[in-house]
Amino acid sequence: MDVHGQSARRPNAHPGQARARSVCRVQPGARRHPGRIDRGDRTRLSAGRNLPGGCYSYPRLKIAPVSQVVASWIPKAAGIAYAARLKGEGSVTLCTFGDGATSQGEFHEGVNFAAVHRLPVVFVCENNSYAISVPIRLQMANPDVADRATGYGVLGVTVDGTDVPACYEACREAVARARRGEGPTLIDAKIWRINSHTSEDNHLKYRTQEELAEASRHDPITRFGAWMVERGWLTAEGAAKVQAACDAEASEAADWAELEPDPLPEDALKHVFA
């Protein structure tokens, strides 16, 4: 059975990550690296045994190994930043997660450790107000994650996660603070979840049509495209061509994945050590 995370038009502060030099980005899971298409094939490094996007790393691009356990990567991010400081690398670690992760103990452990040691970490909560199907009102009395920063003695920033330029500025400033030795920043990027959590989830069971209609009006891709058109940096026709090219690339990747051979039953225990 193939399961994939819904990452289409997922808004976040990634532009800030992309532009910040010497940043080691800790990717938490499938929903935070849009565009990666996986299926149960035996030719990949995972041999079709992994969740989509799980347990890979890219040292050359300073992408640390992914962890599928919710929030478990947050202390890792603090540890990576601590190790980088000891090595004198001068890098900044960027850690992204959802609001559901902030309800886990690892969130406290990671942020508190980074705060105590004034580590160069930027924590970005992509707050879509849902932990799968659990609404934020059942997770926390105060839905503003950035307010928690005060308790740790670090800076908390709230930003519209569907506003790409605003996200870029928030991340750029947080990275600059970290480089100046001013410690971590906790960014609460407020976003709207447009799709279901994954292909196995049916959000119509716990969300209203009115809410979904409102969410669709906060599409960050449409908003950013309009922002560039307004400034004359892109034409409407040019934006449509970019979208068509991206759609074609995604379809081509999906077709390729569908044609990959399925895992063989006799290989079920291959590479299993315990």
PDB file of C-alpha atoms in Angstrom:
ATOM      1  CA  MET A   1       0.000   0.000   0.000  1.00  0.00           C
ATOM      2  CA  ASP A   2       1.360   3.404  -0.921  1.00  0.00           C
ATOM      3  CA  VAL A   3       0.839   6.318   1.422  1.00  0.00           C
ATOM      4  CA  HIS A   4       1.939   9.841   0.658  1.00  0.00           C
ATOM      5  CA  GLY A   5       1.842  13.068   2.581  1.00  0.00           C
ATOM      6  CA  GLN A   6      -0.191  15.938   1.218  1.00  0.00           C
ATOM      7  CA  SER A   7       2.328  18.699   0.551  1.00  0.00           C
ATOM      8  CA  ALA A   8       0.749  20.441  -2.439  1.00  0.00           C
ATOM      9  CA  ARG A   9       0.839  24.199  -2.006  1.00  0.00           C
ATOM     10  CA  ARG A  10       2.164  23.772   1.500  1.00  0.00           C
ATOM     11  CA  PRO A  11       3.131  27.203   2.853  1.00  0.00           C
ATOM     12  CA  ASN A  12       6.144  27.617   5.079  1.00  0.00           C
ATOM     13  CA  ALA A  13       9.266  29.660   5.644  1.00  0.00           C
ATOM     14  CA  HIS A  14      11.484  27.676   3.277  1.00  0.00           C
ATOM     15  CA  PRO A  15      12.649  30.728   1.303  1.00  0.00           C
ATOM     16  CA  GLY A  16      14.488  31.830   4.424  1.00  0.00           C
ATOM     17  CA  GLN A  17      16.176  28.459   4.614  1.00  0.00           C
ATOM     18  CA  ALA A  18      17.223  28.481   0.993  1.00  0.00           C
ATOM     19  CA  ARG A  19      18.863  31.886   1.184  1.00  0.00           C
ATOM     20  CA  ALA A  20      20.654  31.487   4.507  1.00  0.00           C
ATOM     21  CA  ARG A  21      24.265  30.428   3.991  1.00  0.00           C
ATOM     22  CA  SER A  22      25.881  27.690   6.121  1.00  0.00           C
ATOM     23  CA  VAL A  23      22.512  26.463   7.331  1.00  0.00           C
ATOM     24  CA  CYS A  24      22.023  22.787   8.206  1.00  0.00           C
ATOM     25  CA  ARG A  25      18.344  22.109   7.724  1.00  0.00           C
ATOM     26  CA  VAL A  26      16.822  19.306   9.782  1.00  0.00           C
ATOM     27  CA  GLN A  27      13.922  17.874   7.823  1.00  0.00           C
ATOM     28  CA  PRO A  28      11.317  16.279  10.080  1.00  0.00           C
ATOM     29  CA  GLY A  29       9.199  14.202   7.711  1.00  0.00           C
ATOM     30  CA  ALA A  30       7.407  13.696   4.454  1.00  0.00           C
ATOM     31  CA  ARG A  31       5.162  16.744   4.704  1.00  0.00           C
ATOM     32  CA  ARG A  32       8.083  19.180   4.889  1.00  0.00           C
ATOM     33  CA  HIS A  33       9.920  18.480   1.674  1.00  0.00           C
ATOM     34  CA  PRO A  34       7.335  19.004  -1.064  1.00  0.00           C
ATOM     35  CA  GLY A  35       7.918  17.346  -4.389  1.00  0.00           C
ATOM     36  CA  ARG A  36       9.569  14.118  -3.239  1.00  0.00           C
ATOM     37  CA  ILE A  37       7.590  11.228  -4.676  1.00  0.00           C
ATOM     38  CA  ASP A  38       8.167   7.755  -3.298  1.00  0.00           C
ATOM     39  CA  ARG A  39       6.572   4.419  -3.965  1.00  0.00           C
ATOM     40  CA  GLY A  40       7.179   0.802  -2.986  1.00  0.00           C
ATOM     41  CA  ASP A  41       9.939   0.005  -5.469  1.00  0.00           C
ATOM     42  CA  ARG A  42      13.113  -2.006  -4.967  1.00  0.00           C
ATOM     43  CA  THR A  43      15.530   0.186  -6.905  1.00  0.00           C
ATOM     44  CA  ARG A  44      15.647   3.055  -4.416  1.00  0.00           C
ATOM     45  CA  LEU A  45      18.104   3.246  -1.536  1.00  0.00           C
ATOM     46  CA  SER A  46      15.297   2.256   0.829  1.00  0.00           C
ATOM     47  CA  ALA A  47      14.283  -0.678  -1.415  1.00  0.00           C
ATOM     48  CA  GLY A  48      10.656   0.327  -0.971  1.00  0.00           C
ATOM     49  CA  ARG A  49      10.753  -0.259   2.778  1.00  0.00           C
ATOM     50  CA  ASN A  50      10.410   3.274   3.974  1.00  0.00           C
ATOM     51  CA  LEU A  51       7.713   5.844   4.527  1.00  0.00           C
ATOM     52  CA  PRO A  52       7.747   8.567   1.874  1.00  0.00           C
ATOM     53  CA  GLY A  53      10.703  10.826   2.464  1.00  0.00           C
ATOM     54  CA  GLY A  54      11.898   9.072   5.581  1.00  0.00           C
ATOM     55  CA  CYS A  55      15.387   8.351   6.836  1.00  0.00           C
ATOM     56  CA  TYR A  56      17.541   9.987   4.219  1.00  0.00           C
ATOM     57  CA  SER A  57      20.126  12.717   4.383  1.00  0.00           C
ATOM     58  CA  TYR A  58      22.177  14.829   2.005  1.00  0.00           C
ATOM     59  CA  PRO A  59      25.423  15.901   3.699  1.00  0.00           C
ATOM     60  CA  ARG A  60      26.606  17.983   0.743  1.00  0.00           C
ATOM     61  CA  LEU A  61      23.523  20.189   1.077  1.00  0.00           C
ATOM     62  CA  LYS A  62      23.722  20.010   4.884  1.00  0.00           C
ATOM     63  CA  ILE A  63      20.416  18.191   5.202  1.00  0.00           C
ATOM     64  CA  ALA A  64      20.497  16.044   8.328  1.00  0.00           C
ATOM     65  CA  PRO A  65      18.859  12.587   8.510  1.00  0.00           C
ATOM     66  CA  VAL A  66      15.076  12.641   8.667  1.00  0.00           C
ATOM     67  CA  SER A  67      13.258  11.141  11.626  1.00  0.00           C
ATOM     68  CA  GLN A  68       9.689   9.879  11.290  1.00  0.00           C
ATOM     69  CA  VAL A  69       8.865  10.020  15.013  1.00  0.00           C
ATOM     70  CA  VAL A  70       7.010  13.277  15.637  1.00  0.00           C
ATOM     71  CA  ALA A  71       9.173  15.933  17.363  1.00  0.00           C
ATOM     72  CA  SER A  72      12.159  13.593  17.809  1.00  0.00           C
ATOM     73  CA  TRP A  73      14.232  15.707  15.437  1.00  0.00           C
ATOM     74  CA  ILE A  74      13.952  18.864  17.577  1.00  0.00           C
ATOM     75  CA  PRO A  75      16.548  17.767  20.185  1.00  0.00           C
ATOM     76  CA  LYS A  76      18.640  16.526  17.248  1.00  0.00           C
ATOM     77  CA  ALA A  77      18.639  20.025  15.813  1.00  0.00           C
ATOM     78  CA  ALA A  78      19.906  21.413  19.110  1.00  0.00           C
ATOM     79  CA  GLY A  79      22.579  18.723  19.205  1.00  0.00           C
ATOM     80  CA  ILE A  80      23.682  19.480  15.656  1.00  0.00           C
ATOM     81  CA  ALA A  81      23.994  23.159  16.527  1.00  0.00           C
ATOM     82  CA  TYR A  82      25.958  22.338  19.686  1.00  0.00           C
ATOM     83  CA  ALA A  83      28.341  20.082  17.755  1.00  0.00           C
ATOM     84  CA  ALA A  84      28.805  22.725  15.063  1.00  0.00           C
ATOM     85  CA  ARG A  85      29.719  25.272  17.726  1.00  0.00           C
ATOM     86  CA  LEU A  86      32.284  22.926  19.281  1.00  0.00           C
ATOM     87  CA  LYS A  87      33.796  22.410  15.826  1.00  0.00           C
ATOM     88  CA  GLY A  88      33.876  26.141  15.178  1.00  0.00           C
ATOM     89  CA  GLU A  89      31.839  25.821  11.982  1.00  0.00           C
ATOM     90  CA  GLY A  90      29.850  29.018  12.428  1.00  0.00           C
ATOM     91  CA  SER A  91      26.722  27.442  10.945  1.00  0.00           C
ATOM     92  CA  VAL A  92      23.070  27.939  11.847  1.00  0.00           C
ATOM     93  CA  THR A  93      20.721  24.985  12.267  1.00  0.00           C
ATOM     94  CA  LEU A  94      17.172  25.310  10.979  1.00  0.00           C
ATOM     95  CA  CYS A  95      14.499  23.013  12.411  1.00  0.00           C
ATOM     96  CA  THR A  96      10.936  22.810  11.082  1.00  0.00           C
ATOM     97  CA  PHE A  97       7.926  21.087  12.612  1.00  0.00           C
ATOM     98  CA  GLY A  98       4.162  21.355  12.935  1.00  0.00           C
ATOM     99  CA  ASP A  99       1.986  22.508  15.803  1.00  0.00           C
ATOM    100  CA  GLY A 100       1.367  18.886  16.757  1.00  0.00           C
ATOM    101  CA  ALA A 101       5.074  18.457  17.481  1.00  0.00           C
ATOM    102  CA  THR A 102       4.923  21.248  20.056  1.00  0.00           C
ATOM    103  CA  SER A 103       2.634  19.034  22.144  1.00  0.00           C
ATOM    104  CA  GLN A 104       5.419  16.475  22.546  1.00  0.00           C
ATOM    105  CA  GLY A 105       8.038  16.465  25.292  1.00  0.00           C
ATOM    106  CA  GLU A 106      10.877  16.523  22.772  1.00  0.00           C
ATOM    107  CA  PHE A 107       9.849  20.040  21.774  1.00  0.00           C
ATOM    108  CA  HIS A 108      10.525  21.284  25.305  1.00  0.00           C
ATOM    109  CA  GLU A 109      13.768  19.334  25.592  1.00  0.00           C
ATOM    110  CA  GLY A 110      15.176  20.587  22.307  1.00  0.00           C
ATOM    111  CA  VAL A 111      14.146  24.232  22.625  1.00  0.00           C
ATOM    112  CA  ASN A 112      15.157  24.416  26.287  1.00  0.00           C
ATOM    113  CA  PHE A 113      18.617  22.942  25.607  1.00  0.00           C
ATOM    114  CA  ALA A 114      19.158  25.354  22.727  1.00  0.00           C
ATOM    115  CA  ALA A 115      18.012  28.264  24.885  1.00  0.00           C
ATOM    116  CA  VAL A 116      20.215  27.389  27.869  1.00  0.00           C
ATOM    117  CA  HIS A 117      23.316  27.141  25.682  1.00  0.00           C
ATOM    118  CA  ARG A 118      22.324  30.051  23.402  1.00  0.00           C
ATOM    119  CA  LEU A 119      22.733  27.814  20.377  1.00  0.00           C
ATOM    120  CA  PRO A 120      22.417  29.096  16.791  1.00  0.00           C
ATOM    121  CA  VAL A 121      19.105  27.411  15.989  1.00  0.00           C
ATOM    122  CA  VAL A 122      16.032  28.707  14.182  1.00  0.00           C
ATOM    123  CA  PHE A 123      12.920  26.767  15.176  1.00  0.00           C
ATOM    124  CA  VAL A 124      10.066  27.142  12.676  1.00  0.00           C
ATOM    125  CA  CYS A 125       6.604  25.865  13.596  1.00  0.00           C
ATOM    126  CA  GLU A 126       4.440  25.475  10.500  1.00  0.00           C
ATOM    127  CA  ASN A 127       1.225  25.968  12.419  1.00  0.00           C
ATOM    128  CA  ASN A 128      -1.757  24.750  10.412  1.00  0.00           C
ATOM    129  CA  SER A 129      -3.881  24.295  13.566  1.00  0.00           C
ATOM    130  CA  TYR A 130      -4.171  20.535  13.132  1.00  0.00           C
ATOM    131  CA  ALA A 131      -2.209  17.569  14.446  1.00  0.00           C
ATOM    132  CA  ILE A 132      -3.575  15.232  11.777  1.00  0.00           C
ATOM    133  CA  SER A 133      -7.239  15.430  12.873  1.00  0.00           C
ATOM    134  CA  VAL A 134      -6.794  17.016  16.306  1.00  0.00           C
ATOM    135  CA  PRO A 135      -7.590  20.760  16.196  1.00  0.00           C
ATOM    136  CA  ILE A 136      -5.280  23.138  17.994  1.00  0.00           C
ATOM    137  CA  ARG A 137      -7.988  24.052  20.527  1.00  0.00           C
ATOM    138  CA  LEU A 138      -7.691  20.501  21.903  1.00  0.00           C
ATOM    139  CA  GLN A 139      -3.890  20.686  21.996  1.00  0.00           C
ATOM    140  CA  MET A 140      -3.248  23.957  23.795  1.00  0.00           C
ATOM    141  CA  ALA A 141      -5.162  26.750  25.496  1.00  0.00           C
ATOM    142  CA  ASN A 142      -2.993  29.375  23.798  1.00  0.00           C
ATOM    143  CA  PRO A 143      -2.789  28.741  20.024  1.00  0.00           C
ATOM    144  CA  ASP A 144       0.119  31.168  19.606  1.00  0.00           C
ATOM    145  CA  VAL A 145       3.187  28.930  19.737  1.00  0.00           C
ATOM    146  CA  ALA A 146       5.534  31.921  19.649  1.00  0.00           C
ATOM    147  CA  ASP A 147       4.288  32.946  23.104  1.00  0.00           C
ATOM    148  CA  ARG A 148       6.074  29.928  24.565  1.00  0.00           C
ATOM    149  CA  ALA A 149       9.415  31.490  23.678  1.00  0.00           C
ATOM    150  CA  THR A 150       9.233  33.789  26.706  1.00  0.00           C
ATOM    151  CA  GLY A 151       9.329  30.831  29.072  1.00  0.00           C
ATOM    152  CA  TYR A 152      12.574  29.665  27.486  1.00  0.00           C
ATOM    153  CA  GLY A 153      14.126  33.115  27.402  1.00  0.00           C
ATOM    154  CA  VAL A 154      14.325  33.270  23.608  1.00  0.00           C
ATOM    155  CA  LEU A 155      12.714  35.445  20.951  1.00  0.00           C
ATOM    156  CA  GLY A 156       9.306  34.414  19.641  1.00  0.00           C
ATOM    157  CA  VAL A 157       8.035  35.665  16.280  1.00  0.00           C
ATOM    158  CA  THR A 158       4.620  35.197  14.659  1.00  0.00           C
ATOM    159  CA  VAL A 159       4.401  35.451  10.874  1.00  0.00           C
ATOM    160  CA  ASP A 160       1.802  34.823   8.176  1.00  0.00           C
ATOM    161  CA  GLY A 161       3.101  31.550   6.763  1.00  0.00           C
ATOM    162  CA  THR A 162       1.289  32.114   3.469  1.00  0.00           C
ATOM    163  CA  ASP A 163       3.204  35.355   2.873  1.00  0.00           C
ATOM    164  CA  VAL A 164       6.471  34.250   1.223  1.00  0.00           C
ATOM    165  CA  PRO A 165       8.318  37.609   1.521  1.00  0.00           C
ATOM    166  CA  ALA A 166       7.313  37.900   5.183  1.00  0.00           C
ATOM    167  CA  CYS A 167       8.570  34.369   5.860  1.00  0.00           C
ATOM    168  CA  TYR A 168      11.842  35.169   4.135  1.00  0.00           C
ATOM    169  CA  GLU A 169      12.363  38.265   6.271  1.00  0.00           C
ATOM    170  CA  ALA A 170      11.491  36.447   9.498  1.00  0.00           C
ATOM    171  CA  CYS A 171      13.956  33.647   8.753  1.00  0.00           C
ATOM    172  CA  ARG A 172      16.643  36.029   7.531  1.00  0.00           C
ATOM    173  CA  GLU A 173      16.452  38.048  10.738  1.00  0.00           C
ATOM    174  CA  ALA A 174      16.456  34.897  12.878  1.00  0.00           C
ATOM    175  CA  VAL A 175      19.550  33.573  11.105  1.00  0.00           C
ATOM    176  CA  ALA A 176      21.278  36.933  11.561  1.00  0.00           C
ATOM    177  CA  ARG A 177      20.474  36.872  15.286  1.00  0.00           C
ATOM    178  CA  ALA A 178      21.879  33.377  15.596  1.00  0.00           C
ATOM    179  CA  ARG A 179      25.089  34.402  13.830  1.00  0.00           C
ATOM    180  CA  ARG A 180      25.483  37.298  16.255  1.00  0.00           C
ATOM    181  CA  GLY A 181      25.385  34.867  19.156  1.00  0.00           C
ATOM    182  CA  GLU A 182      21.932  35.945  20.345  1.00  0.00           C
ATOM    183  CA  GLY A 183      20.611  32.401  20.559  1.00  0.00           C
ATOM    184  CA  PRO A 184      17.564  30.635  19.142  1.00  0.00           C
ATOM    185  CA  THR A 185      14.418  32.100  17.628  1.00  0.00           C
ATOM    186  CA  LEU A 186      11.026  30.386  17.697  1.00  0.00           C
ATOM    187  CA  ILE A 187       8.978  31.328  14.629  1.00  0.00           C
ATOM    188  CA  ASP A 188       5.257  30.567  14.577  1.00  0.00           C
ATOM    189  CA  ALA A 189       4.262  30.522  10.891  1.00  0.00           C
ATOM    190  CA  LYS A 190       0.464  30.552  10.714  1.00  0.00           C
ATOM    191  CA  ILE A 191      -0.736  28.597   7.696  1.00  0.00           C
ATOM    192  CA  TRP A 192      -3.870  26.968   6.310  1.00  0.00           C
ATOM    193  CA  ARG A 193      -4.000  23.274   5.512  1.00  0.00           C
ATOM    194  CA  ILE A 194      -5.577  22.962   2.091  1.00  0.00           C
ATOM    195  CA  ASN A 195      -5.508  19.169   1.735  1.00  0.00           C
ATOM    196  CA  SER A 196      -5.938  16.137   3.956  1.00  0.00           C
ATOM    197  CA  HIS A 197      -3.021  15.169   6.183  1.00  0.00           C
ATOM    198  CA  THR A 198      -2.074  12.227   3.944  1.00  0.00           C
ATOM    199  CA  SER A 199      -3.653  10.082   1.265  1.00  0.00           C
ATOM    200  CA  GLU A 200      -5.016   7.846   4.051  1.00  0.00           C
ATOM    201  CA  ASP A 201      -6.772  10.746   5.762  1.00  0.00           C
ATOM    202  CA  ASN A 202     -10.199  12.150   4.907  1.00  0.00           C
ATOM    203  CA  HIS A 203     -10.374  15.640   6.369  1.00  0.00           C
ATOM    204  CA  LEU A 204     -14.048  15.924   5.413  1.00  0.00           C
ATOM    205  CA  LYS A 205     -14.753  13.903   8.551  1.00  0.00           C
ATOM    206  CA  TYR A 206     -13.551  16.683  10.828  1.00  0.00           C
ATOM    207  CA  ARG A 207     -13.505  19.883   8.742  1.00  0.00           C
ATOM    208  CA  THR A 208     -16.396  21.862   7.296  1.00  0.00           C
ATOM    209  CA  GLN A 209     -16.803  22.903   3.683  1.00  0.00           C
ATOM    210  CA  GLU A 210     -16.725  26.524   4.827  1.00  0.00           C
ATOM    211  CA  GLU A 211     -13.323  26.037   6.437  1.00  0.00           C
ATOM    212  CA  LEU A 212     -11.932  24.353   3.333  1.00  0.00           C
ATOM    213  CA  ALA A 213     -13.248  27.148   1.133  1.00  0.00           C
ATOM    214  CA  GLU A 214     -11.513  29.706   3.354  1.00  0.00           C
ATOM    215  CA  ALA A 215      -8.284  27.673   3.312  1.00  0.00           C
ATOM    216  CA  SER A 216      -8.254  27.625  -0.486  1.00  0.00           C
ATOM    217  CA  ARG A 217      -8.243  31.419  -0.476  1.00  0.00           C
ATOM    218  CA  HIS A 218      -4.890  31.375   1.325  1.00  0.00           C
ATOM    219  CA  ASP A 219      -2.927  29.509  -1.345  1.00  0.00           C
ATOM    220  CA  PRO A 220       0.684  30.743  -0.923  1.00  0.00           C
ATOM    221  CA  ILE A 221       1.662  29.923  -4.503  1.00  0.00           C
ATOM    222  CA  THR A 222      -1.182  31.981  -5.942  1.00  0.00           C
ATOM    223  CA  ARG A 223      -0.473  34.763  -3.480  1.00  0.00           C
ATOM    224  CA  PHE A 224       3.259  34.883  -4.205  1.00  0.00           C
ATOM    225  CA  GLY A 225       2.639  34.791  -7.944  1.00  0.00           C
ATOM    226  CA  ALA A 226       0.270  37.742  -7.684  1.00  0.00           C
ATOM    227  CA  TRP A 227       2.826  39.592  -5.529  1.00  0.00           C
ATOM    228  CA  MET A 228       5.502  39.218  -8.217  1.00  0.00           C
ATOM    229  CA  VAL A 229       3.113  40.181 -11.009  1.00  0.00           C
ATOM    230  CA  GLU A 230       2.116  43.345  -9.131  1.00  0.00           C
ATOM    231  CA  ARG A 231       5.772  44.370  -8.972  1.00  0.00           C
ATOM    232  CA  GLY A 232       6.418  43.636 -12.619  1.00  0.00           C
ATOM    233  CA  TRP A 233       8.875  40.838 -11.856  1.00  0.00           C
ATOM    234  CA  LEU A 234       6.686  38.259 -13.560  1.00  0.00           C
ATOM    235  CA  THR A 235       3.794  38.293 -15.992  1.00  0.00           C
ATOM    236  CA  ALA A 236       0.601  36.334 -15.506  1.00  0.00           C
ATOM    237  CA  GLU A 237       1.520  34.311 -18.591  1.00  0.00           C
ATOM    238  CA  GLY A 238       4.956  33.621 -17.157  1.00  0.00           C
ATOM    239  CA  ALA A 239       3.459  32.452 -13.874  1.00  0.00           C
ATOM    240  CA  ALA A 240       1.140  30.092 -15.751  1.00  0.00           C
ATOM    241  CA  LYS A 241       4.098  28.646 -17.676  1.00  0.00           C
ATOM    242  CA  VAL A 242       6.036  28.030 -14.463  1.00  0.00           C
ATOM    243  CA  GLN A 243       3.030  26.276 -12.934  1.00  0.00           C
ATOM    244  CA  ALA A 244       2.538  24.147 -16.050  1.00  0.00           C
ATOM    245  CA  ALA A 245       6.213  23.158 -16.057  1.00  0.00           C
ATOM    246  CA  CYS A 246       6.049  22.166 -12.384  1.00  0.00           C
ATOM    247  CA  ASP A 247       2.870  20.151 -12.969  1.00  0.00           C
ATOM    248  CA  ALA A 248       4.498  18.356 -15.896  1.00  0.00           C
ATOM    249  CA  GLU A 249       7.610  17.547 -13.869  1.00  0.00           C
ATOM    250  CA  ALA A 250       5.511  16.168 -11.007  1.00  0.00           C
ATOM    251  CA  SER A 251       3.421  14.058 -13.400  1.00  0.00           C
ATOM    252  CA  GLU A 252       6.547  12.703 -15.058  1.00  0.00           C
ATOM    253  CA  ALA A 253       7.996  11.736 -11.680  1.00  0.00           C
ATOM    254  CA  ALA A 254       4.732  10.050 -10.682  1.00  0.00           C
ATOM    255  CA  ASP A 255       4.638   8.095 -13.957  1.00  0.00           C
ATOM    256  CA  TRP A 256       8.233   6.989 -13.400  1.00  0.00           C
ATOM    257  CA  ALA A 257       7.409   5.793  -9.876  1.00  0.00           C
ATOM    258  CA  GLU A 258       4.372   3.838 -11.098  1.00  0.00           C
ATOM    259  CA  LEU A 259       6.561   1.938 -13.578  1.00  0.00           C
ATOM    260  CA  GLU A 260       9.144   0.909 -10.986  1.00  0.00           C
ATOM    261  CA  PRO A 261       9.097  -2.808 -10.039  1.00  0.00           C
ATOM    262  CA  ASP A 262       7.373  -3.811  -6.810  1.00  0.00           C
ATOM    263  CA  PRO A 263       9.393  -5.367  -3.964  1.00  0.00           C
ATOM    264  CA  LEU A 264       9.728  -9.146  -4.189  1.00  0.00           C
ATOM    265  CA  PRO A 265       8.226 -11.316  -1.419  1.00  0.00           C
ATOM    266  CA  GLU A 266      11.493 -13.255  -1.072  1.00  0.00           C
ATOM    267  CA  ASP A 267      13.286 -10.005  -0.250  1.00  0.00           C
ATOM    268  CA  ALA A 268      11.037  -9.219   2.738  1.00  0.00           C
ATOM    269  CA  LEU A 269      13.776 -10.002   5.287  1.00  0.00           C
ATOM    270  CA  LYS A 270      16.661  -8.650   3.257  1.00  0.00           C
ATOM    271  CA  HIS A 271      18.753  -6.096   5.182  1.00  0.00           C
ATOM    272  CA  VAL A 272      16.806  -6.858   8.372  1.00  0.00           C
ATOM    273  CA  PHE A 273      19.215  -7.286  11.285  1.00  0.00           C
ATOM    274  CA  ALA A 274      16.865  -7.472  14.261  1.00  0.00           C
TER     275      ALA A 274
END
